C-alpha cells in the first residue's frame, strides 16, 4: 500500500534539529524558562472558540517550537489536513474518507465527495433527528401504552457510547430534567440489569447505537433489552420503544426496528469521531436541537480555526506538536488529562478512545514499522479528586507524566467560594507541576533537615493549561474538536493512519472461540494451553 503521507519523520531534517535542541537544552527547566522571559506567558498562550491554551509550562522555547513547525511542514501536515477536509481517502487501510468535519458544517453548506453532497445528507439526518428528539421532549412521541418517555437507554460501546455518555454529563446543565439518559455498554450482565432495575418499560425508550450493528456487546444487550420490553408489553411495543443509530440498514431491519426509526450515518464517520452524528441522538434529546446545533457550531469554529489559523497560533497544531515533542524527544510515554470540572468527569475516558485507538500504532500507513514512539498513554480523573489519589506520583514519582490541566472560568452552579477554590487548585497544581520546589526553598520554610529530601518537588513536569470561558454546548464542541485535530496532527507527523483500529479485532475473534469452548464444555478445543487451563478453572468455579 503506498501512501504519500507515510514518510518516516525521523529522516526529516527537522527531526535531527529537534534532537540536537533537546540535547542542548537538557539542563534547562520549565522554571528557568518561565523566569528568564516574563513575556513567555503571553507569547505561549493562544485562544480560539472560547478556549485558551497556555503552553508556557511546557519544556519548549522558540527554537524548539520553530523546529516542530518545520517538522510539520516536512511531514506535509497541512496537505494531509486539506486532503482529509476535502474527503480524500486518508483512511487508506479501509479505503475511506474521514469527514467528521462535514457533520458540523453550517446549515446550507455543500461538500461534494464521491459524487454526493455529504453536507446535504448530514442536514437531512439532522432534520429527522431534530423533529424526533423534539417529539420525545414534548411528549408527542409516546410509549406503546400512551405514556410519556421518561428514560432513554443508549445501548452502544466505544465510540457509540463514550461520546454520548461524556456529553450527557458535560451538558447536564442544559438538559431537560424530565428525561433521564442512561448508558449501557458492557456485556457484563450487571450493566444492563442495574440500569433497567428501576425503570418502567412503559416509559423507557432504547437507542441501539452501533455503526456496524454487529458489535457483540451491543447486539447482546439490545436483544436482552428487547426481551425485557416484549415480556412486559408484547412484540407490538417494539416500534414505540426502540430506535436505531447505524450505517447498516439491513441488520437494523433484521433486528426488528422499522427503518423509519433508524437514524443513519456513513462509513466516513469513525466511531470515535461520531458523537455529533446521529450517535449523538441521546445528547439531542437531552439538550434539545438548538443546543445541539450550538455544539456543532463549536466543533465547526475549531475546524475553521484548525484549517485557517497561522500554525504559530493554531491550538490543535501547537497541542499536537507539543505532544510529539514530549513523546519522542523528552521520552514521556504518558499524558494525564485533569479536568477541573465535575461536568467533564468522563472526558478523560472519552479521550482515551479518541487518542489511543487513533494513535496507538506501531506501523506507519504504508505498513512499515514506525521508527519512533507514537501515541502516548492517556488517562485522568477530574480535579480536585485526583489530587487526593495519584498526584503524589505526578509530583514526585520516577516517571514524568505530561499533564493537561483543564479549567473552566464560569460555573452555572455558584456556591460560596467553591468555584474560586476549584480554579485555585487547578492553577496551584499547574504551578507545582511546572516549577516544583527546591531544597533551599524547602529549608527556608523551616523544614527539619531529615525531611528536606522528602519535600523537594522536582517540578519540570510539562503541563498545558486549557481555560474554557464557560462549559456549554458550543465550547464542548470546540474542546472535542481541539483534541481531535491535535490527534490528527500527531498521527500526520508520525505518518500513521489515525483512523483505523486493526488492533482491536483479534481479541474479538479469539473471544468467540473461547466462548464456544465454554459453552460446549471443551477447553481443549483451544490450542493456547494457558487459555485452556483458565477455561477449565472458570468452568469449575462458575
Ligand atoms: O472495537 C472497537 C470499535 O470498533 C470502535 O472503534 C467503535 O467505536 C466500537 O467498536 C463500536 O462499534 P460499533 O459502533 O460498530 O458498534
Coordinates of C-alpha atoms and ligand atoms in Angstrom, one line a residue:
X1 CA 0.0 0.0 0.0
X2 CA 1.5 3.3 -1.0
X3 CA 0.8 6.4 0.9
X4 CA 2.4 9.8 0.3
X5 CA 1.7 10.7 3.9
X6 CA 3.5 7.8 5.5
X7 CA 7.0 9.3 5.4
X8 CA 9.4 8.4 8.2
X9 CA 9.6 11.5 10.4
X10 CA 12.9 10.5 11.8
X11 CA 14.6 11.2 8.5
X12 CA 13.1 14.7 8.2
X13 CA 15.8 17.3 8.6
X14 CA 13.8 18.9 11.4
X15 CA 14.0 15.7 13.4
X16 CA 17.8 15.9 13.7
X17 CA 17.5 19.6 14.6
X18 CA 15.0 18.8 17.3
X19 CA 17.2 16.0 18.7
X20 CA 20.1 18.5 18.9
X21 CA 17.9 21.1 20.6
X22 CA 16.8 18.5 23.1
X23 CA 20.4 17.7 23.8
X24 CA 21.5 21.3 24.2
X25 CA 18.5 22.2 26.4
X26 CA 18.7 19.1 28.7
X27 CA 19.5 21.1 31.8
X28 CA 17.0 23.9 31.2
X29 CA 13.9 23.5 33.3
X30 CA 10.4 24.9 32.9
X31 CA 11.2 27.1 35.9
X32 CA 14.3 28.5 34.1
X33 CA 12.2 29.2 31.0
X34 CA 9.5 30.9 33.0
X35 CA 11.9 33.1 35.0
X36 CA 14.0 34.0 32.0
X37 CA 11.3 35.6 30.0
X38 CA 8.4 37.5 31.6
X39 CA 6.7 37.8 28.3
X40 CA 6.7 34.0 27.8
X41 CA 3.3 33.5 29.4
X42 CA 1.7 35.9 26.9
X43 CA 3.7 34.6 23.9
X44 CA 2.8 31.0 24.6
X45 CA -0.9 31.4 25.1
X46 CA -3.4 31.3 22.3
X47 CA -7.2 31.3 22.1
X48 CA -10.0 30.2 19.8
X49 CA -13.7 29.4 20.1
X50 CA -13.9 30.2 23.8
X51 CA -10.9 28.1 24.8
X52 CA -7.4 29.4 25.6
X53 CA -4.4 27.1 25.5
X54 CA -1.3 28.1 27.6
X55 CA 1.8 26.1 26.8
X56 CA 4.2 28.3 28.8
X57 CA 4.8 25.4 31.3
X58 CA 5.9 23.1 28.5
X59 CA 9.7 22.4 28.1
X60 CA 9.8 24.3 24.8
X61 CA 11.4 27.5 23.6
X62 CA 11.0 29.5 20.4
X63 CA 13.8 27.4 18.6
X64 CA 12.1 24.2 19.6
X65 CA 8.7 25.5 18.5
X66 CA 10.1 26.7 15.2
X67 CA 11.7 23.3 14.6
X68 CA 8.5 21.5 15.4
X69 CA 6.7 23.7 12.9
X70 CA 9.3 22.8 10.3
X71 CA 8.8 19.1 11.1
X72 CA 5.0 19.6 10.5
X73 CA 5.8 21.2 7.1
X74 CA 8.3 18.5 6.2
X75 CA 5.7 15.8 7.1
X76 CA 3.2 17.7 5.0
X77 CA 0.7 18.1 7.8
X78 CA -1.1 20.9 6.1
X79 CA -1.5 18.9 2.8
X80 CA -2.7 15.9 4.8
X81 CA -5.2 18.1 6.7
X82 CA -6.5 19.6 3.5
X83 CA -6.8 16.1 1.9
X84 CA -8.9 15.0 4.9
X85 CA -11.1 18.0 4.8
X86 CA -11.7 17.6 1.1
X87 CA -12.9 14.0 1.6
X88 CA -9.9 12.1 0.1
X89 CA -9.5 8.6 1.4
X90 CA -6.9 9.3 4.0
X91 CA -8.0 6.2 5.9
X92 CA -6.0 4.1 3.5
X93 CA -6.3 0.7 5.1
X94 CA -10.0 0.9 5.0
X95 CA -10.1 2.9 1.8
X96 CA -12.4 5.5 3.4
X97 CA -12.8 9.3 3.6
X98 CA -12.5 10.8 7.0
X99 CA -15.1 13.5 7.1
X100 CA -16.4 14.0 10.7
X101 CA -15.8 17.7 10.0
X102 CA -18.7 17.5 7.5
X103 CA -21.0 16.6 10.3
X104 CA -20.7 20.1 11.7
X105 CA -20.8 22.3 8.6
X106 CA -23.1 25.3 8.9
X107 CA -26.7 24.8 7.6
X108 CA -26.9 25.3 3.9
X109 CA -23.3 24.1 3.2
X110 CA -22.4 21.8 0.4
X111 CA -19.5 19.4 0.3
X112 CA -19.4 17.1 -2.8
X113 CA -17.3 14.0 -2.4
X114 CA -17.6 10.7 -4.3
X115 CA -20.3 12.4 -6.4
X116 CA -22.6 13.1 -3.4
X117 CA -23.3 16.2 -1.4
X118 CA -22.4 14.8 2.0
X119 CA -23.4 18.1 3.7
X120 CA -26.9 17.6 2.3
X121 CA -27.1 14.1 3.6
X122 CA -26.0 15.3 7.1
X123 CA -28.6 18.0 7.0
X124 CA -31.3 15.5 6.2
X125 CA -30.5 13.2 9.1
X126 CA -30.1 16.2 11.4
X127 CA -33.5 17.4 10.4
X128 CA -35.0 14.0 11.2
X129 CA -33.1 13.7 14.5
X130 CA -34.4 17.2 15.5
X131 CA -38.0 16.5 14.9
X132 CA -37.9 13.1 16.6
X133 CA -35.9 14.5 19.6
X134 CA -38.4 17.3 19.8
X135 CA -41.3 14.9 19.8
X136 CA -39.8 12.9 22.6
X137 CA -39.1 16.1 24.6
X138 CA -42.7 17.4 24.1
X139 CA -44.4 14.1 24.7
X140 CA -45.6 13.9 21.1
X141 CA -43.8 10.6 20.9
X142 CA -45.2 8.2 23.5
X143 CA -44.7 4.6 24.5
X144 CA -47.0 1.8 23.5
X145 CA -49.3 2.4 26.4
X146 CA -49.6 6.1 25.7
X147 CA -47.3 7.2 28.5
X148 CA -44.6 9.8 28.1
X149 CA -41.0 8.7 27.8
X150 CA -39.0 9.5 30.9
X151 CA -35.9 7.4 30.4
X152 CA -33.7 6.9 27.4
X153 CA -31.3 4.0 27.4
X154 CA -28.4 4.2 24.9
X155 CA -27.0 0.8 24.2
X156 CA -23.6 1.0 22.4
X157 CA -20.0 0.7 23.2
X158 CA -16.7 2.5 22.3
X159 CA -17.5 5.5 20.1
X160 CA -21.2 4.6 20.2
X161 CA -21.1 5.1 24.0
X162 CA -18.3 7.2 25.2
X163 CA -19.1 10.4 23.3
X164 CA -22.8 10.5 24.2
X165 CA -22.1 9.4 27.8
X166 CA -19.5 12.1 28.2
X167 CA -21.6 14.8 26.6
X168 CA -24.7 13.9 28.7
X169 CA -22.7 14.6 31.8
X170 CA -20.8 17.6 30.4
X171 CA -24.1 19.3 29.3
X172 CA -26.3 18.3 32.2
X173 CA -26.9 21.9 33.0
X174 CA -28.6 22.3 29.6
X175 CA -30.6 19.1 29.7
X176 CA -34.3 18.5 30.2
X177 CA -34.5 17.1 33.7
X178 CA -37.8 15.3 32.9
X179 CA -35.9 12.8 30.8
X180 CA -33.0 10.8 32.1
X181 CA -30.5 9.2 29.9
X182 CA -28.7 6.0 30.8
X183 CA -25.8 4.3 29.0
X184 CA -25.3 0.6 28.8
X185 CA -22.1 -0.6 27.1
X186 CA -20.6 -3.6 28.9
X187 CA -21.5 -7.2 28.0
X188 CA -21.3 -7.8 31.8
X189 CA -25.0 -8.6 32.5
X190 CA -24.7 -6.4 35.5
X191 CA -24.6 -3.2 33.4
X192 CA -28.0 -3.7 31.7
X193 CA -29.6 -5.3 34.8
X194 CA -28.7 -2.5 37.1
X195 CA -29.7 0.2 34.6
X196 CA -33.1 -1.5 34.0
X197 CA -33.8 -2.3 37.6
X198 CA -35.5 1.0 38.5
X199 CA -37.0 1.6 35.0
X200 CA -40.6 1.1 33.8
X201 CA -40.8 -0.5 30.3
X202 CA -43.8 1.7 29.5
X203 CA -41.8 4.9 29.8
X204 CA -38.4 3.6 28.6
X205 CA -37.0 4.1 25.1
X206 CA -33.9 2.3 23.8
X207 CA -31.5 3.8 21.3
X208 CA -29.4 1.0 19.8
X209 CA -26.3 2.8 18.7
X210 CA -23.9 0.8 16.6
X211 CA -22.2 1.8 13.4
X212 CA -21.8 -1.8 12.2
X213 CA -24.8 -3.3 14.1
X214 CA -22.6 -6.3 14.6
X215 CA -20.8 -5.5 17.8
X216 CA -21.2 -8.4 20.1
X217 CA -21.7 -6.5 23.3
X218 CA -24.2 -4.1 21.8
X219 CA -26.3 -6.7 20.0
X220 CA -26.4 -8.9 23.0
X221 CA -27.5 -6.1 25.3
X222 CA -30.0 -4.9 22.7
X223 CA -31.6 -8.4 22.5
X224 CA -31.9 -8.6 26.2
X225 CA -33.4 -5.2 26.4
X226 CA -35.9 -6.2 23.7
X227 CA -36.9 -9.3 25.7
X228 CA -37.4 -7.1 28.7
X229 CA -39.7 -4.8 26.8
X230 CA -41.6 -7.6 25.0
X231 CA -42.0 -9.5 28.2
X232 CA -43.9 -6.5 29.6
X233 CA -45.8 -5.2 26.6
X234 CA -45.5 -7.6 23.7
X235 CA -43.9 -7.5 20.3
X236 CA -46.1 -4.7 19.1
X237 CA -44.4 -2.3 21.6
X238 CA -41.0 -2.6 19.9
X239 CA -41.7 0.1 17.4
X240 CA -42.5 2.7 20.1
X241 CA -39.6 1.8 22.3
X242 CA -36.7 1.1 20.0
X243 CA -34.8 3.3 17.6
X244 CA -31.5 2.6 15.9
X245 CA -28.5 4.6 15.0
X246 CA -26.4 2.8 12.5
X247 CA -24.9 2.7 9.0
X248 CA -26.3 -0.8 8.5
X249 CA -30.0 -0.7 7.5
X250 CA -30.2 -4.4 6.7
X251 CA -29.2 -5.5 10.1
X252 CA -31.4 -2.8 11.7
X253 CA -34.3 -4.2 9.8
X254 CA -33.4 -7.8 10.8
X255 CA -33.4 -6.8 14.4
X256 CA -37.0 -5.6 14.0
X257 CA -36.5 -1.9 14.0
X258 CA -38.5 0.0 11.4
X259 CA -36.2 2.0 9.0
X260 CA -38.5 5.0 9.8
X261 CA -37.0 4.8 13.3
X262 CA -33.4 4.5 12.1
X263 CA -31.0 7.4 12.0
X264 CA -28.2 6.8 9.7
X265 CA -24.6 7.9 9.3
X266 CA -21.8 7.0 6.9
X267 CA -18.6 4.9 6.7
X268 CA -16.6 8.2 6.6
X269 CA -17.5 8.8 10.3
X270 CA -15.2 6.9 12.5
X271 CA -16.7 5.5 15.7
X272 CA -14.5 7.7 18.0
X273 CA -15.3 10.7 15.8
X274 CA -19.1 10.3 15.8
X275 CA -20.6 12.0 18.9
X276 CA -22.0 14.8 16.8
X277 CA -23.5 12.4 14.2
X278 CA -26.7 10.5 14.8
X279 CA -24.7 8.7 17.5
X280 CA -25.5 11.9 19.5
X281 CA -29.2 11.3 19.4
X282 CA -29.4 10.9 23.2
X283 CA -27.5 14.1 23.5
X284 CA -30.0 15.8 21.3
X285 CA -33.0 14.5 23.3
X286 CA -31.3 15.7 26.5
X287 CA -30.3 19.2 25.5
X288 CA -32.6 19.8 22.6
X289 CA -31.9 20.5 18.9
X290 CA -30.9 24.2 19.4
X291 CA -28.2 23.4 21.9
X292 CA -27.1 20.5 19.7
X293 CA -26.7 22.9 16.8
X294 CA -24.7 25.2 19.1
X295 CA -22.4 22.2 19.9
X296 CA -22.0 21.6 16.1
X297 CA -21.1 25.3 15.7
X298 CA -18.4 25.0 18.4
X299 CA -17.0 22.0 16.6
X300 CA -17.1 23.9 13.4
X301 CA -15.4 27.0 14.8
X302 CA -12.5 24.9 15.9
X303 CA -12.4 23.2 12.5
X304 CA -12.2 26.5 10.8
X305 CA -9.5 27.7 13.2
X306 CA -7.5 24.5 12.5
X307 CA -7.9 24.9 8.8
X308 CA -7.0 28.6 8.6
X309 CA -5.2 29.9 11.6
X310 CA -1.5 30.6 11.3
X311 CA 0.4 27.5 12.6
X312 CA 2.1 29.6 15.3
X313 CA -1.4 30.5 16.8
X314 CA -3.2 27.3 15.9
X315 CA -4.3 25.5 19.0
X316 CA -4.6 21.9 17.6
X317 CA -1.3 22.4 15.7
X318 CA 0.5 23.6 18.9
X319 CA -1.0 21.0 21.1
X320 CA -0.2 18.2 18.6
X321 CA 3.3 19.3 18.1
X322 CA 4.0 19.7 21.8
X323 CA 2.7 16.1 22.2
X324 CA 5.1 14.9 19.6
X325 CA 8.0 16.7 21.4
X326 CA 7.0 15.2 24.8
X327 CA 6.6 11.7 23.4
X328 CA 9.6 11.5 21.0
X329 CA 12.2 13.9 22.3
X330 CA 11.6 14.1 26.0
X331 CA 10.6 10.4 26.1
X332 CA 7.5 10.9 28.1
X333 CA 5.1 8.0 27.4
X334 CA 2.0 9.2 29.2
X335 CA -0.3 12.2 29.5
X336 CA -2.7 12.9 32.3
X337 CA -5.9 14.8 31.4
X338 CA -7.0 16.6 34.5
X339 CA -10.3 18.5 34.0
X340 CA -11.2 20.7 37.0
X341 CA -14.9 20.3 36.2
X342 CA -17.2 17.7 37.6
X343 CA -19.2 18.0 34.4
X344 CA -16.1 16.8 32.5
X345 CA -15.6 13.7 34.6
X346 CA -16.0 11.3 31.7
X347 CA -13.8 13.4 29.4
X348 CA -10.6 11.5 30.2
X349 CA -12.3 8.2 29.3
X350 CA -13.6 9.8 26.1
X351 CA -10.1 11.0 25.2
X352 CA -8.7 7.5 25.9
X353 CA -10.5 6.1 22.9
X354 CA -10.0 9.2 20.8
X355 CA -6.3 9.3 21.3
X356 CA -5.2 5.7 22.0
X357 CA -7.4 4.0 19.4
X358 CA -6.2 6.6 16.9
X359 CA -2.5 6.8 17.5
X360 CA -1.7 3.6 19.5
X361 CA 0.0 2.1 16.5
X362 CA 3.5 0.8 15.6
X363 CA 3.3 0.8 11.9
X364 CA 3.1 3.7 9.5
X365 CA 0.3 4.0 7.0
X366 CA 2.3 2.1 4.4
X367 CA 2.9 -0.9 6.7
X368 CA 6.5 -0.1 7.6
X369 CA 7.4 -0.1 11.2
X370 CA 7.5 3.3 13.0
X371 CA 11.0 4.3 13.9
X372 CA 9.9 6.5 16.8
X373 CA 7.4 6.2 19.6
X374 CA 3.8 7.1 18.7
X375 CA 0.7 7.8 20.7
X376 CA 1.0 8.4 24.4
X377 CA -1.0 6.6 27.1
X378 CA -3.8 9.0 28.1
X379 CA -5.6 8.8 31.4
X380 CA -7.0 11.0 34.1
X381 CA -9.6 12.0 36.6
X382 CA -11.3 15.2 37.4
X383 CA -9.7 17.6 39.9
X384 CA -9.7 18.1 42.7
X385 CA -10.4 14.4 43.4
X386 CA -7.2 13.2 41.6
X387 CA -5.1 15.4 43.9
X388 CA -6.0 13.0 46.8
X389 CA -5.1 10.0 44.8
X390 CA -2.5 9.8 42.1
X391 CA -1.0 13.3 42.1
X392 CA 1.7 12.1 44.5
X393 CA 3.2 10.2 41.6
X394 CA 2.7 13.1 39.3
X395 CA 4.7 15.4 41.6
X396 CA 7.4 13.1 42.9
X397 CA 7.2 9.8 41.0
X398 CA 10.1 8.4 38.9
X399 CA 8.1 8.6 35.7
X400 CA 7.5 12.0 34.2
X401 CA 3.9 12.5 33.2
X402 CA 2.8 15.3 30.9
X403 CA -0.4 17.0 32.1
X404 CA -3.3 18.8 30.5
X405 CA -5.0 20.9 33.2
X406 CA -8.4 22.0 32.1
X407 CA -10.1 24.8 34.0
X408 CA -13.5 26.4 33.4
X409 CA -13.8 30.1 34.2
X410 CA -17.6 30.4 34.9
X411 CA -19.8 28.0 36.6
X412 CA -23.6 27.7 36.3
X413 CA -23.6 26.5 39.9
X414 CA -22.1 29.2 42.2
X415 CA -21.8 28.0 45.7
X416 CA -19.9 30.2 48.2
X417 CA -16.2 30.2 47.4
X418 CA -16.2 26.8 45.7
X419 CA -15.7 27.8 42.1
X420 CA -12.7 30.0 43.1
X421 CA -11.3 27.2 45.2
X422 CA -11.6 24.8 42.3
X423 CA -9.7 27.1 39.9
X424 CA -7.2 28.0 42.6
X425 CA -6.4 24.3 42.9
X426 CA -6.1 23.8 39.1
X427 CA -3.6 26.7 38.9
X428 CA -1.8 25.6 42.0
X429 CA -1.2 22.1 40.6
X430 CA -0.1 23.5 37.3
X431 CA 2.4 25.7 39.1
X432 CA 3.8 23.0 41.3
X433 CA 4.0 20.5 38.4
X434 CA 5.9 23.1 36.4
X435 CA 8.1 24.9 39.0
X436 CA 8.5 22.3 41.7
X437 CA 10.2 23.3 45.0
X438 CA 14.0 23.3 45.5
X439 CA 15.7 22.0 48.6
X440 CA 16.7 25.6 49.5
X441 CA 13.1 26.7 49.3
X442 CA 12.0 23.8 51.5
X443 CA 14.7 24.6 54.0
X444 CA 13.6 28.2 54.0
X445 CA 10.2 27.1 55.2
X446 CA 11.9 25.8 58.3
X447 CA 11.6 22.1 57.3
X448 CA 13.8 19.8 59.5
X449 CA 16.8 18.7 57.5
X450 CA 15.8 15.0 57.6
X451 CA 12.6 15.8 55.8
X452 CA 14.0 18.1 53.2
X453 CA 14.6 15.4 50.6
X454 CA 11.1 14.2 51.0
X455 CA 9.6 17.6 50.5
X456 CA 11.6 18.6 47.4
X457 CA 9.4 18.7 44.4
X458 CA 11.3 18.2 41.2
X459 CA 8.8 20.1 39.0
X460 CA 9.7 20.3 35.4
X461 CA 6.6 18.3 34.5
X462 CA 5.4 19.6 31.1
X463 CA 2.0 21.0 31.7
X464 CA -0.6 22.7 29.4
X465 CA -3.4 24.7 30.9
X466 CA -6.6 25.0 28.9
X467 CA -9.1 27.6 30.2
X468 CA -12.6 27.4 28.9
X469 CA -14.7 30.5 29.3
X470 CA -17.8 28.5 30.2
X471 CA -18.7 24.9 29.6
X472 CA -21.6 25.0 27.2
X473 CA -22.6 23.1 24.1
X474 CA -20.5 25.4 21.9
X475 CA -17.3 25.2 23.9
X476 CA -17.7 21.4 24.5
X477 CA -17.8 21.0 20.7
X478 CA -14.8 23.2 20.3
X479 CA -12.9 21.3 23.0
X480 CA -13.6 17.9 21.4
X481 CA -12.6 19.2 18.0
X482 CA -9.4 20.6 19.5
X483 CA -8.3 17.2 20.8
X484 CA -9.5 15.5 17.5
X485 CA -7.3 17.8 15.5
X486 CA -4.4 17.5 17.9
X487 CA -4.6 13.7 17.5
X488 CA -4.6 14.3 13.7
X489 CA -1.5 16.4 13.8
X490 CA 0.4 13.8 15.8
X491 CA -0.7 11.0 13.5
X492 CA 0.2 13.0 10.4
X493 CA 3.7 13.8 11.8
X494 CA 4.2 10.1 12.6
X495 CA 2.9 9.0 9.2
X496 CA 0.4 6.7 10.8
X497 CA -3.2 6.1 9.9
X498 CA -5.1 7.6 12.8
X499 CA -8.4 6.3 11.5
X500 CA -8.3 2.5 11.6
X501 CA -8.2 0.2 14.6
X502 CA -7.0 -3.2 13.5
X503 CA -5.5 -3.9 16.9
X504 CA -8.9 -4.4 18.5
X505 CA -10.1 -7.1 16.0
X506 CA -8.1 -10.2 17.1
X507 CA -9.4 -10.2 20.6
X508 CA -12.9 -10.2 19.4
X509 CA -12.3 -13.2 17.2
X510 CA -10.4 -15.1 19.9
X511 CA -13.3 -14.4 22.4
X512 CA -15.7 -16.1 20.0
X513 CA -13.6 -19.3 20.0
X514 CA -13.3 -19.2 23.8
X515 CA -17.0 -18.6 24.2
X516 CA -17.6 -21.7 22.1
X517 CA -15.2 -23.7 24.2
X518 CA -17.0 -22.6 27.4
X519 CA -20.5 -23.2 26.1
X520 CA -19.6 -26.7 24.7
X521 CA -17.5 -27.5 27.8
X522 CA -14.5 -28.3 25.6
X523 CA -11.5 -26.3 26.9
X524 CA -9.1 -28.5 25.0
X525 CA -10.5 -27.2 21.7
X526 CA -8.4 -24.1 22.4
X527 CA -4.8 -24.6 21.3
X528 CA -3.4 -22.0 23.6
X529 CA -2.7 -24.0 26.8
X530 CA -2.9 -21.0 29.2
X531 CA -6.3 -20.2 27.9
X532 CA -7.4 -23.8 28.1
X533 CA -6.4 -24.0 31.7
X534 CA -8.1 -20.7 32.5
X535 CA -11.3 -22.0 30.9
X536 CA -11.1 -25.2 33.0
X537 CA -10.8 -23.1 36.1
X538 CA -13.7 -21.0 35.1
X539 CA -15.9 -24.0 34.3
X540 CA -15.1 -25.5 37.7
X541 CA -15.9 -22.3 39.5
X542 CA -18.9 -20.7 37.7
Ligands
LIG1 O1 -13.9 -2.4 18.8 C1 -13.6 -1.0 18.6 C2 -14.8 -0.4 17.9 O2 -14.8 -0.8 16.5 C3 -14.7 1.1 18.0 O3 -13.8 1.7 17.0 C4 -16.1 1.5 17.9 O4 -16.3 2.8 18.3 C5 -16.8 0.5 18.7 O5 -16.0 -0.7 18.4 C6 -18.2 0.2 18.5 O6 -18.5 -0.1 17.2 P1 -20.0 -0.1 16.6 O7 -20.5 1.3 16.7 O8 -19.9 -0.6 15.2 O9 -20.8 -1.0 17.5

